[in-house]
Tab-separated table of C-alpha atoms in Angstrom:
chain	number	residue	atom	x	y	z
A	1	GLY	CA	-4.154	99.218	127.360
A	2	ASN	CA	-2.562	95.931	128.387
A	3	GLY	CA	0.485	97.579	129.890
A	4	ASP	CA	-1.258	99.329	132.732
A	5	TRP	CA	-3.736	96.654	133.860
A	6	TYR	CA	-1.482	95.556	136.702
A	7	ASP	CA	-1.076	99.016	138.244
A	8	ARG	CA	-4.737	99.858	137.678
A	9	ALA	CA	-5.807	96.639	139.379
A	10	ARG	CA	-3.556	97.306	142.360
A	11	SER	CA	-5.060	100.777	142.707
A	12	GLY	CA	-8.526	99.261	143.103
A	13	GLU	CA	-9.916	100.648	139.856
A	14	PHE	CA	-11.541	97.339	138.934
A	15	GLY	CA	-13.172	96.642	142.278
A	16	ALA	CA	-13.609	97.579	145.894
A	17	GLY	CA	-11.469	100.519	146.866
A	18	THR	CA	-12.348	100.603	150.564
A	19	ARG	CA	-12.180	98.035	153.342
A	20	SER	CA	-14.389	99.754	155.950
A	21	THR	CA	-17.552	97.922	157.028
A	22	PRO	CA	-19.969	98.191	154.080
A	23	GLU	CA	-23.607	99.136	154.548
A	24	TRP	CA	-24.828	95.815	153.194
A	25	ALA	CA	-22.737	93.684	155.601
A	26	GLY	CA	-25.700	92.896	157.850
A	27	GLN	CA	-27.318	90.802	155.132
A	28	TYR	CA	-24.670	88.097	155.557
A	29	ASP	CA	-23.231	85.911	158.302
A	30	SER	CA	-19.683	86.860	157.257
A	31	TRP	CA	-17.829	89.019	154.785
A	32	THR	CA	-14.156	89.461	153.952
A	33	SER	CA	-12.275	91.528	151.427
A	34	HIS	CA	-10.974	89.192	148.762
A	35	GLY	CA	-8.687	90.941	146.324
A	36	ASN	CA	-10.837	93.524	144.589
A	37	VAL	CA	-14.194	92.045	145.652
A	38	TYR	CA	-15.882	90.867	148.838
A	39	CYS	CA	-16.541	87.225	149.662
A	40	VAL	CA	-19.757	86.850	151.625
A	41	GLY	CA	-21.166	83.891	153.499
A	42	LYS	CA	-24.611	82.880	154.721
A	43	GLY	CA	-25.933	79.535	155.929
A	44	GLY	CA	-22.620	77.814	155.186
A	45	LYS	CA	-22.510	78.870	151.531
A	46	TYR	CA	-20.319	81.539	149.912
A	47	GLY	CA	-20.492	83.962	147.029
A	48	ALA	CA	-19.104	87.362	146.050
A	49	VAL	CA	-20.353	90.954	145.809
A	50	ASP	CA	-18.813	94.244	144.724
A	51	GLU	CA	-18.344	97.293	146.938
A	52	ASN	CA	-21.977	98.292	146.414
A	53	GLY	CA	-23.294	94.892	147.464
A	54	THR	CA	-24.212	93.878	143.907
A	55	VAL	CA	-24.049	90.088	143.582
A	56	LEU	CA	-21.220	88.853	141.387
A	57	VAL	CA	-21.285	85.178	142.425
A	58	PRO	CA	-24.395	83.604	144.031
A	59	LEU	CA	-24.285	82.028	147.483
A	60	GLN	CA	-23.805	78.414	146.429
A	61	TYR	CA	-20.134	77.539	147.013
A	62	ASP	CA	-18.680	75.658	149.969
A	63	ARG	CA	-15.521	77.741	150.538
A	64	ALA	CA	-14.662	81.410	150.209
A	65	SER	CA	-11.261	80.389	148.849
A	66	ASP	CA	-13.003	78.863	145.802
A	67	ILE	CA	-13.806	82.354	144.491
A	68	GLY	CA	-11.410	84.418	142.360
A	69	GLY	CA	-10.950	88.145	141.853
A	70	LEU	CA	-12.800	90.335	139.385
A	71	ASN	CA	-10.720	90.663	136.220
A	72	PRO	CA	-10.640	93.782	133.979
A	73	SER	CA	-13.316	92.330	131.677
A	74	GLY	CA	-15.718	91.822	134.575
A	75	TYR	CA	-15.324	88.036	134.837
A	76	ILE	CA	-15.037	86.249	138.181
A	77	SER	CA	-14.424	82.548	138.823
A	78	ALA	CA	-15.755	80.030	141.339
A	79	VAL	CA	-14.281	76.527	141.519
A	80	THR	CA	-15.519	73.277	143.030
A	81	GLY	CA	-14.143	69.740	143.070
A	82	VAL	CA	-10.679	68.283	143.539
A	83	ILE	CA	-7.675	67.514	141.361
A	84	GLY	CA	-8.840	65.495	138.387
A	85	ASN	CA	-12.450	66.529	138.857
A	86	TYR	CA	-12.576	70.327	138.890
A	87	THR	CA	-15.604	72.348	137.825
A	88	SER	CA	-14.910	76.027	137.152
A	89	ASP	CA	-17.807	78.449	136.805
A	90	ILE	CA	-17.228	81.865	135.234
A	91	TYR	CA	-19.637	84.695	136.047
A	92	GLN	CA	-20.137	88.130	134.551
A	93	ASN	CA	-22.537	90.699	136.029
A	94	GLY	CA	-23.840	88.023	138.386
A	95	SER	CA	-24.764	85.567	135.616
A	96	LEU	CA	-23.087	82.261	134.807
A	97	VAL	CA	-21.552	82.581	131.335
A	98	LYS	CA	-19.159	79.621	131.095
A	99	THR	CA	-18.306	76.342	132.834
A	100	PHE	CA	-15.056	74.420	132.396
A	101	GLN	CA	-14.763	70.753	133.411
A	102	GLY	CA	-11.494	69.148	134.527
A	103	LYS	CA	-9.629	72.449	134.908
A	104	ARG	CA	-9.255	74.834	137.800
A	105	VAL	CA	-9.803	78.138	135.992
A	106	SER	CA	-9.228	81.276	138.058
A	107	THR	CA	-9.632	85.027	137.654
A	108	ALA	CA	-7.690	87.818	139.345
A	109	ALA	CA	-7.689	91.605	139.183
A	110	TYR	CA	-4.192	91.602	137.689
A	111	TYR	CA	-4.804	88.928	135.016
A	112	ARG	CA	-6.240	90.069	131.695
A	113	ASP	CA	-7.368	86.518	130.965
A	114	PHE	CA	-7.659	83.322	133.036
A	115	SER	CA	-5.084	81.130	134.751
A	116	PHE	CA	-5.731	77.404	134.650
A	117	THR	CA	-4.338	74.167	136.004
A	118	THR	CA	-5.339	70.522	136.010
A	119	ASP	CA	-3.091	69.396	138.866
A	120	ASN	CA	-2.804	72.575	141.000
A	121	THR	CA	0.968	72.412	140.449
A	122	LEU	CA	1.621	73.710	136.938
A	123	PHE	CA	-0.255	76.686	135.508
A	124	GLY	CA	-1.040	78.281	132.155
A	125	MET	CA	-3.180	81.092	130.741
A	126	MET	CA	-6.308	80.844	128.576
A	127	THR	CA	-9.113	82.967	127.123
A	128	ILE	CA	-12.811	82.864	127.995
A	129	ASP	CA	-13.260	80.670	124.895
A	130	GLY	CA	-10.834	78.100	126.296
A	131	ASN	CA	-8.001	78.910	123.882
A	132	GLU	CA	-4.605	78.379	125.515
A	133	LEU	CA	-2.342	81.411	125.535
A	134	LEU	CA	0.328	79.771	127.692
A	135	PRO	CA	0.496	75.999	128.253
A	136	ALA	CA	0.137	74.666	131.806
A	137	GLN	CA	3.847	74.155	132.368
A	138	PHE	CA	4.795	76.970	134.735
A	139	LYS	CA	5.173	76.927	138.497
A	140	GLN	CA	3.972	80.522	138.701
A	141	ILE	CA	2.800	83.261	136.334
A	142	HIS	CA	2.833	86.909	137.433
A	143	PRO	CA	2.292	90.219	135.596
A	144	ASP	CA	5.492	92.250	135.335
A	145	GLY	CA	3.704	95.622	135.524
A	146	ASN	CA	4.719	96.389	131.954
A	147	GLY	CA	2.142	94.484	129.909
A	148	ASN	CA	3.863	91.087	130.058
A	149	TYR	CA	3.929	87.963	132.211
A	150	TYR	CA	6.858	86.635	134.193
A	151	THR	CA	6.817	82.833	133.889
A	152	TYR	CA	8.601	80.605	136.393
A	153	ILE	CA	9.738	76.998	136.303
A	154	GLU	CA	11.557	74.998	138.937
A	155	ASP	CA	14.506	72.740	138.142
A	156	GLY	CA	15.722	71.001	141.246
A	157	TYR	CA	16.689	73.749	143.675
A	158	THR	CA	16.835	76.453	141.012
A	159	ASN	CA	13.992	78.684	139.821
A	160	TYR	CA	14.125	80.133	136.320
A	161	VAL	CA	12.116	83.024	134.903
A	162	GLY	CA	11.027	84.055	131.421
A	163	LEU	CA	8.921	86.777	129.818
A	164	TYR	CA	5.808	86.384	127.643
A	165	THR	CA	3.266	88.819	126.255
A	166	TYR	CA	-0.329	88.620	127.442
A	167	ASP	CA	-1.119	87.024	124.071
A	168	GLY	CA	1.358	84.216	124.726
A	169	ASP	CA	4.248	85.351	122.529
A	170	CYS	CA	7.652	84.411	123.944
A	171	ILE	CA	9.890	87.416	124.543
A	172	LEU	CA	12.497	85.628	126.658
A	173	PRO	CA	12.480	81.864	127.321
A	174	THR	CA	12.068	80.638	130.889
A	175	THR	CA	15.797	80.030	131.305
A	176	TYR	CA	16.869	83.238	133.041
A	177	TYR	CA	18.310	83.384	136.538
A	178	THR	CA	16.794	86.845	137.111
A	179	LEU	CA	14.417	89.199	135.304
A	180	LYS	CA	13.250	92.354	137.038
A	181	LEU	CA	11.661	95.448	135.528
A	182	GLN	CA	13.491	98.657	136.460
A	183	GLU	CA	12.024	101.539	134.437
A	184	ASN	CA	11.030	102.521	130.891
A	185	ASN	CA	11.094	98.961	129.503
A	186	LYS	CA	14.509	98.273	131.085
A	187	TYR	CA	14.988	94.958	132.867
A	188	LEU	CA	17.771	93.689	135.073
A	189	ALA	CA	18.562	90.267	133.605
A	190	ALA	CA	20.919	87.418	134.413
A	191	THR	CA	21.634	84.018	132.926
A	192	SER	CA	23.593	82.919	136.014
A	193	TYR	CA	24.724	84.297	139.377
A	194	ASN	CA	27.705	86.058	137.742
A	195	ALA	CA	26.149	87.041	134.416
A	196	TYR	CA	24.017	90.124	135.129
A	197	GLY	CA	23.272	92.971	132.759
A	198	LEU	CA	20.546	95.301	131.567
A	199	ILE	CA	18.203	94.815	128.597
A	200	ASP	CA	15.477	96.820	126.907
A	201	VAL	CA	12.208	95.078	126.026
A	202	THR	CA	10.031	97.004	123.577
A	203	GLY	CA	7.165	94.865	122.355
A	204	THR	CA	8.865	91.560	121.605
A	205	THR	CA	12.179	93.171	120.619
A	206	VAL	CA	15.009	92.684	123.103
A	207	THR	CA	18.051	94.987	123.010
A	208	THR	CA	21.115	94.597	125.221
A	209	ILE	CA	22.032	97.785	127.089
A	210	ILE	CA	24.690	96.382	129.421
A	211	PRO	CA	26.062	92.934	128.466
A	212	LEU	CA	25.075	90.039	130.724
A	213	GLU	CA	28.605	89.443	132.006
A	214	TYR	CA	28.778	91.086	135.435
A	215	GLY	CA	28.238	90.101	139.043
A	216	TYR	CA	25.126	91.067	140.979
A	217	PRO	CA	24.612	94.849	140.763
A	218	GLN	CA	23.337	97.522	143.076
A	219	ILE	CA	20.831	99.755	141.292
A	220	HIS	CA	20.363	103.122	142.955
A	221	ASN	CA	17.035	104.865	142.480
A	222	TYR	CA	17.015	104.060	138.769
A	223	ASN	CA	19.803	106.575	138.056
A	224	PHE	CA	22.778	104.266	137.897
A	225	ALA	CA	23.925	100.722	138.601
A	226	VAL	CA	27.119	99.394	140.159
A	227	PHE	CA	28.168	96.140	138.468
A	228	THR	CA	31.112	93.957	139.481
A	229	LYS	CA	33.583	92.182	137.249
A	230	ASN	CA	36.952	90.628	138.091
A	231	LYS	CA	36.568	91.961	141.652
A	232	GLU	CA	36.286	95.529	140.397
A	233	ASN	CA	33.187	97.679	140.269
A	234	ILE	CA	31.963	99.494	137.178
A	235	ILE	CA	29.199	102.065	137.268
A	236	PHE	CA	26.790	102.549	134.378
A	237	THR	CA	23.834	104.787	133.794
A	238	LEU	CA	20.684	102.851	132.949
A	239	ASP	CA	21.257	103.854	129.337
A	240	GLY	CA	24.443	101.784	129.377
A	241	ASP	CA	26.860	104.728	129.425
A	242	PRO	CA	29.794	104.983	131.862
A	243	TRP	CA	28.769	107.026	134.888
A	244	PHE	CA	32.072	108.902	134.811
A	245	PRO	CA	33.010	109.311	131.145
A	246	ASP	CA	36.101	111.373	132.023
A	247	ALA	CA	37.804	108.426	133.731
A	248	GLU	CA	40.979	107.658	131.820
A	249	GLU	CA	40.541	104.675	129.539
A	250	GLY	CA	43.100	102.011	130.231
A	251	SER	CA	43.988	103.455	133.630
A	252	GLY	CA	42.024	100.838	135.536
A	253	THR	CA	38.671	102.570	135.494
A	254	SER	CA	37.312	100.650	138.454
A	255	LEU	CA	34.550	102.627	140.081
A	256	PHE	CA	33.253	102.058	143.575
A	257	ALA	CA	31.744	103.737	146.590
A	258	SER	CA	33.532	103.756	149.908
A	259	LYS	CA	33.095	104.946	153.461
A	260	LEU	CA	34.992	104.778	156.713
A	261	TYR	CA	34.561	101.751	158.935
A	262	ASN	CA	34.634	103.909	162.052
A	263	ASP	CA	33.381	107.229	160.691
A	264	ARG	CA	30.520	107.484	163.164
A	265	TYR	CA	32.807	107.258	166.183
A	266	ARG	CA	35.783	109.376	165.206
A	267	ASP	CA	36.648	112.960	166.175
A	268	PRO	CA	37.548	114.647	162.863
A	269	TYR	CA	40.081	116.901	164.612
A	270	ASP	CA	41.866	114.085	166.435
A	271	TYR	CA	44.523	112.973	163.939
A	272	GLU	CA	45.957	110.411	166.360
A	273	GLY	CA	42.500	108.986	166.960
A	274	LEU	CA	41.576	108.434	163.329
A	275	ASN	CA	42.439	104.760	163.605
A	276	PHE	CA	41.754	104.398	159.899
A	277	ASN	CA	41.240	100.729	159.106
A	278	GLY	CA	40.848	100.883	155.350
A	279	TRP	CA	38.154	101.399	152.756
A	280	ALA	CA	34.784	99.670	152.885
A	281	LYS	CA	32.287	99.460	150.072
A	282	ILE	CA	28.984	101.179	150.733
A	283	CYS	CA	26.069	98.772	150.904
A	284	GLU	CA	22.382	99.302	150.136
A	285	GLY	CA	21.769	100.314	153.737
A	286	TYR	CA	23.887	103.487	153.466
A	287	SER	CA	21.730	106.199	155.035
A	288	GLU	CA	23.093	109.310	153.302
A	289	THR	CA	22.019	110.387	149.830
A	290	VAL	CA	25.389	111.787	148.681
A	291	MET	CA	27.766	108.939	147.920
A	292	PRO	CA	31.493	109.030	147.106
A	293	PHE	CA	32.658	107.288	143.939
A	294	ILE	CA	36.363	106.761	143.456
A	295	ILE	CA	37.777	106.468	139.966
A	296	LYS	CA	41.296	105.661	138.901
A	297	THR	CA	42.498	108.357	136.538
A	298	ASN	CA	45.732	109.751	135.045
A	299	ALA	CA	44.340	113.267	135.279
A	300	THR	CA	45.333	113.797	138.928
A	301	GLU	CA	48.667	113.599	140.738
A	302	SER	CA	47.311	111.009	143.159
A	303	GLY	CA	45.985	108.789	140.368
A	304	TYR	CA	42.485	108.997	141.849
A	305	ALA	CA	39.503	111.315	141.935
A	306	THR	CA	36.471	111.089	144.199
A	307	TYR	CA	33.135	112.305	142.866
A	308	TYR	CA	30.248	113.045	145.208
A	309	VAL	CA	26.913	112.164	143.669
A	310	ASP	CA	23.377	112.348	145.041
A	311	TYR	CA	22.109	108.870	144.256
A	312	LYS	CA	18.464	109.948	144.458
A	313	THR	CA	18.737	112.715	141.869
A	314	GLY	CA	21.917	111.714	140.020
A	315	GLU	CA	23.329	115.213	140.580
A	316	ASN	CA	27.141	115.460	140.624
A	317	LYS	CA	27.986	117.612	143.662
A	318	GLY	CA	31.679	118.001	142.879
A	319	TYR	CA	34.934	116.098	143.148
A	320	ILE	CA	38.209	115.892	145.090
A	321	PRO	CA	41.466	114.988	143.251
A	322	TYR	CA	42.255	112.262	145.788
A	323	ARG	CA	40.925	108.994	147.051
A	324	ALA	CA	38.485	110.124	149.742
A	325	SER	CA	35.834	108.832	152.102
A	326	ASN	CA	32.204	109.759	152.446
A	327	ILE	CA	31.516	113.172	153.964
A	328	SER	CA	30.418	112.930	157.578
A	329	GLU	CA	27.446	114.776	159.036
A	330	ASP	CA	29.748	117.507	160.346
A	331	GLY	CA	31.256	118.089	156.883
A	332	TYR	CA	34.589	116.240	157.090
A	333	PHE	CA	36.190	113.496	155.047
A	334	ILE	CA	39.392	111.442	155.082
A	335	TYR	CA	41.557	111.466	151.964
A	336	GLN	CA	44.757	109.779	150.797
A	337	ASP	CA	47.315	111.941	148.992
A	338	ALA	CA	49.676	111.072	146.143
A	339	ASN	CA	52.259	109.749	148.644
A	340	GLY	CA	49.763	107.431	150.317
A	341	LYS	CA	49.477	109.621	153.429
A	342	TYR	CA	46.097	110.125	155.107
A	343	GLY	CA	44.620	113.445	156.114
A	344	VAL	CA	41.323	115.130	156.980
A	345	GLY	CA	39.523	117.583	154.733
A	346	GLY	CA	36.362	119.632	155.123
A	347	THR	CA	33.682	121.046	152.871
A	348	ASN	CA	30.741	123.344	153.183
A	349	GLY	CA	28.608	122.546	150.182
A	350	LEU	CA	28.748	118.845	149.327
């Protein structure tokens, strides 16, 4: 089906799956892997063969770069000429089946159809019959890995992205600041640098999961996402539900991860040497899998609770009824009690 062409092409299913020296290499002056085929050269002319040495494009082109990849329908392109005077030959099973004049028409393993351009600046998509699926008005067109195309345009210093089906139906116009597939038809989307959210794209139907009204998120292993708003952090599952549903509504349910600035260098038994400088948000480079998430809640005396969650599995490992740090390698953490005093705690299982 359309949806898996991209992954199948990347796996090598539609062409050469090995890059060791092929048995037929001695027949040519040069050979190089070129996407999912091999470009071969002899006597100053270039063509293409598959992994078995079967000719896909005859040796009659001046540059190896003129030759495209083998698409899922078995077509492969070869282009000559310059802007304004392109000639694009399309081959199938080694035979010329179509020639386009005035357009640079190219094939690739990850394109179902054909990309084309007349000026080598703006690109569109078309069928083997020359029918336009997408007009040549995009700076780039890339498969999203989910059966659609990302389309890109450039406006001054800003790049915008949209989403179209392989058949050219517009799902999202090319006006988005960000579109990025996460999992199961879910896309991170943004209309500006501070308007991020999560949407579901099923066919051409778009459903909002998390409204596009947050700052740039951190998405952890597809289990949950940390979004920012009004300088506070809110954690959602990728289904749009609050990560901690038991946080008291109206109690300032800001959710964030924290760790000690100097955790690596401290002696957990040396109370005088704690030199606690404050709380720091965990960044993407955090090396441990269990992360602390602090919620404001009316359910504890301190007004806080810290949940320890494995961000790779989403498993909740337990909680502490205080504001607390990450747990160090030797099993200790710093916490802040209801009176604002700091102390050191320990655990065996988190």
